[in-house]
Amino acid sequence: MALDDTDRAAIRAMPFRLRHYDARTYLLRQGGRPEHCAFILSGFAVRQKLTFMGARQILGFLLPGEFSDLQQLFLSRSDHNVQALTSLEVAECAIPDLQHLAMSRPAVGQALWISTLVEASMVRENMLNIGRRDGLTRVAHLLCEFESRLPEAGLEDHGYDLPMTQEEIGDAVGLTAVHVNRTLKQLEAEGLIARTRRFVRVVDRKRLLARADFDPDYLHRDQPVFEFAG
């Protein structure tokens, strides 16, 4: 069910406020009671959980064109943190306004529901990545996912700037920063990627996809998505 002109007009009419977050700032903290949903206009964020000892597991990276906390739309308390990875510009919508839009406009509600389901699919893939793939394959898979998700945010000639550090990559794939550094060097040595600082260029995409055990079906790119028309 694609969004039509009346759906887009309803989205444009929904009140929102533009807000800036500096890198490392928290948009949402575990245990908090969210009042807004934030749609990312520019920049990157992470969804994460911490152990009692402070060890971090990054659950997913959030990109422009995505909501940072859509699953909080019908939950009263957050069970995780959302933190700005880089400088962020977002459009914040009050939860009651977004609830009303979702329930009064079926196509909009479906698009929001699909976004949540796709995010769940990505979490399942990440569980498989951490639980059943070796370290090099985990990192290669993350690189392939970014290549698939970033066509409108800097992908150029099979290359892009990684917005995260090697430590943050490690927190996403269950490796130490030292191990991540070794795997990136190994991917370069195998002629799959080339790096200049944080810029990654895919040299041999077919071989990288195979090395990453990457199948993009879990991203469900054929599904209609929410289009923020502010």
C-alpha positions in Angstrom: 0.0 0.0 0.0 1.9 3.1 -1.3 1.5 6.5 0.2 -0.8 8.8 -2.0 -1.0 12.5 -2.1 -3.5 12.8 0.7 -1.2 10.6 2.9 1.8 12.9 2.1 -0.4 16.0 2.9 -1.3 14.5 6.3 2.4 13.9 7.0 3.2 17.5 6.0 0.5 18.8 8.3 1.7 16.9 11.3 3.4 19.3 13.9 7.1 18.7 14.4 10.2 20.5 15.6 13.7 20.5 14.1 16.3 19.7 16.7 20.1 19.4 16.6 22.1 16.8 18.7 25.8 16.9 19.1 27.8 13.7 18.7 27.6 11.4 21.7 24.4 13.0 23.0 21.6 10.7 24.1 18.3 11.0 22.3 16.7 8.3 24.5 17.9 6.5 27.6 17.0 3.1 28.9 14.1 3.4 31.4 13.0 6.8 30.1 9.5 7.7 29.1 9.7 9.0 25.6 7.4 11.9 24.5 8.6 12.2 20.9 9.7 10.1 17.9 12.7 11.5 16.1 13.1 11.2 12.3 16.7 11.5 11.3 17.3 14.1 8.6 21.1 14.0 8.7 23.8 12.3 10.6 24.0 8.8 12.3 23.0 7.3 15.6 23.2 4.0 17.4 20.8 1.8 19.3 22.5 0.2 22.2 22.2 -1.6 25.5 24.7 -1.8 28.4 25.4 -4.5 30.9 25.5 -3.8 34.6 29.3 -3.6 34.3 29.0 -1.0 31.5 29.9 -3.2 28.5 28.1 -2.0 25.4 26.4 -3.9 22.7 25.4 -1.9 19.6 22.1 -3.3 18.3 22.0 -1.3 15.1 23.1 1.8 13.3 20.5 4.5 12.4 20.7 6.4 9.2 19.1 9.4 7.6 15.6 8.7 6.5 14.9 6.5 9.5 13.2 6.9 12.9 15.5 6.7 15.8 12.9 5.2 18.2 9.7 4.2 16.3 9.1 1.1 18.5 8.5 3.5 21.4 5.3 4.6 19.6 3.2 2.3 21.7 5.5 1.4 24.6 5.6 3.6 27.7 9.2 3.0 28.7 12.4 2.6 26.7 14.4 -0.7 27.2 17.5 0.6 25.5 19.5 3.8 24.6 19.7 5.8 21.4 22.8 7.9 21.1 24.0 10.3 18.4 27.0 8.8 16.6 27.7 12.0 14.7 26.1 15.4 14.7 22.4 14.9 14.1 19.6 16.9 12.7 16.2 15.4 13.4 12.5 16.2 13.1 10.8 15.4 16.4 7.1 14.4 16.3 5.0 14.1 19.4 4.0 10.5 20.0 0.2 11.2 20.3 0.4 13.0 16.9 2.2 10.2 15.2 -0.2 7.6 16.8 -3.2 9.5 15.4 -1.6 9.7 12.0 -0.8 6.0 12.0 -4.3 5.0 13.0 -6.2 7.5 10.8 -4.2 6.9 7.6 -3.9 3.2 6.9 -1.1 3.5 4.4 1.0 5.6 6.7 0.3 3.2 9.6 1.4 0.3 7.3 4.6 2.1 6.3 5.5 2.7 10.0 4.7 -0.9 10.8 6.9 -2.1 8.0 9.8 0.1 9.2 9.5 -1.5 12.6 9.4 -5.0 11.1 12.4 -4.3 8.9 14.3 -3.2 12.0 13.4 -6.5 13.7 14.7 -8.3 10.6 18.0 -6.5 10.9 18.3 -7.4 14.5 17.8 -11.1 13.7 20.5 -10.9 11.0 22.8 -9.3 13.5 22.2 -12.1 16.0 23.1 -14.6 13.2 26.2 -12.5 12.4 27.5 -12.4 15.9 26.5 -16.0 16.8 27.4 -18.0 13.8 29.9 -16.1 11.6 33.7 -15.7 12.1 35.2 -12.3 12.9 36.2 -11.4 9.3 32.8 -12.4 7.9 31.1 -10.3 10.6 33.0 -7.1 9.7 32.6 -7.8 5.9 28.8 -8.2 6.5 28.6 -4.9 8.3 30.4 -3.2 5.4 28.1 -4.7 2.9 25.1 -3.6 4.9 26.3 -0.1 4.9 26.8 -0.2 1.2 23.2 -1.4 0.7 21.8 1.3 3.1 23.7 4.4 2.1 22.8 5.1 -1.6 21.4 8.5 -0.6 23.9 9.3 2.1 27.3 9.4 0.4 27.7 6.2 -1.5 29.9 7.0 -4.5 31.6 4.5 -6.8 31.1 1.7 -4.3 32.6 3.7 -1.5 31.5 5.6 1.6 32.8 7.2 4.8 32.3 5.0 7.9 30.7 7.1 10.6 31.9 4.8 13.4 35.3 4.0 15.0 36.8 0.6 15.0 35.8 0.2 18.7 32.2 1.0 17.7 32.4 -1.6 14.9 33.6 -4.0 17.5 30.7 -3.3 19.8 28.3 -4.0 16.9 29.9 -7.3 15.9 31.2 -8.7 19.2 34.9 -8.1 18.5 37.7 -6.0 20.1 38.9 -2.9 18.3 42.3 -4.7 17.7 40.5 -7.6 16.1 38.4 -5.3 13.9 41.7 -3.6 12.8 43.2 -6.9 11.8 40.1 -8.0 9.9 39.9 -4.7 7.9 43.6 -5.2 7.0 42.8 -8.7 5.9 40.0 -7.6 3.7 42.4 -5.1 2.1 45.0 -7.8 1.7 42.5 -10.1 -0.1 41.8 -7.2 -2.5 38.1 -6.8 -1.5 38.3 -3.2 -0.1 40.6 -0.2 -0.1 40.7 2.3 2.8 41.8 5.9 3.2 41.3 6.7 6.9 37.5 6.1 7.4 36.7 6.1 3.7 36.0 2.5 2.4 36.0 1.7 -1.3 34.7 -1.7 -2.5 37.2 -3.1 -4.9 35.6 -6.5 -5.7 32.0 -6.4 -4.7 31.1 -9.9 -5.9 33.9 -11.4 -3.8 33.1 -9.2 -0.8 29.4 -10.2 -0.8 30.5 -13.9 -0.9 33.0 -13.4 1.9 30.4 -11.6 4.0 27.7 -14.3 3.5 25.6 -11.3 2.6 22.0 -11.7 1.3 20.2 -8.3 1.2 16.7 -9.8 1.4 16.6 -9.1 5.1 16.6 -5.4 4.4 13.3 -5.7 2.5 14.0 -2.9 0.1 10.9 -3.7 -2.0 8.6 -2.5 0.8 6.9 0.9 1.0 8.5 3.2 3.6 7.5 6.3 5.5 8.4 9.4 3.7 8.8 12.4 6.0 7.6 15.4 4.0 8.5 18.2 6.4 
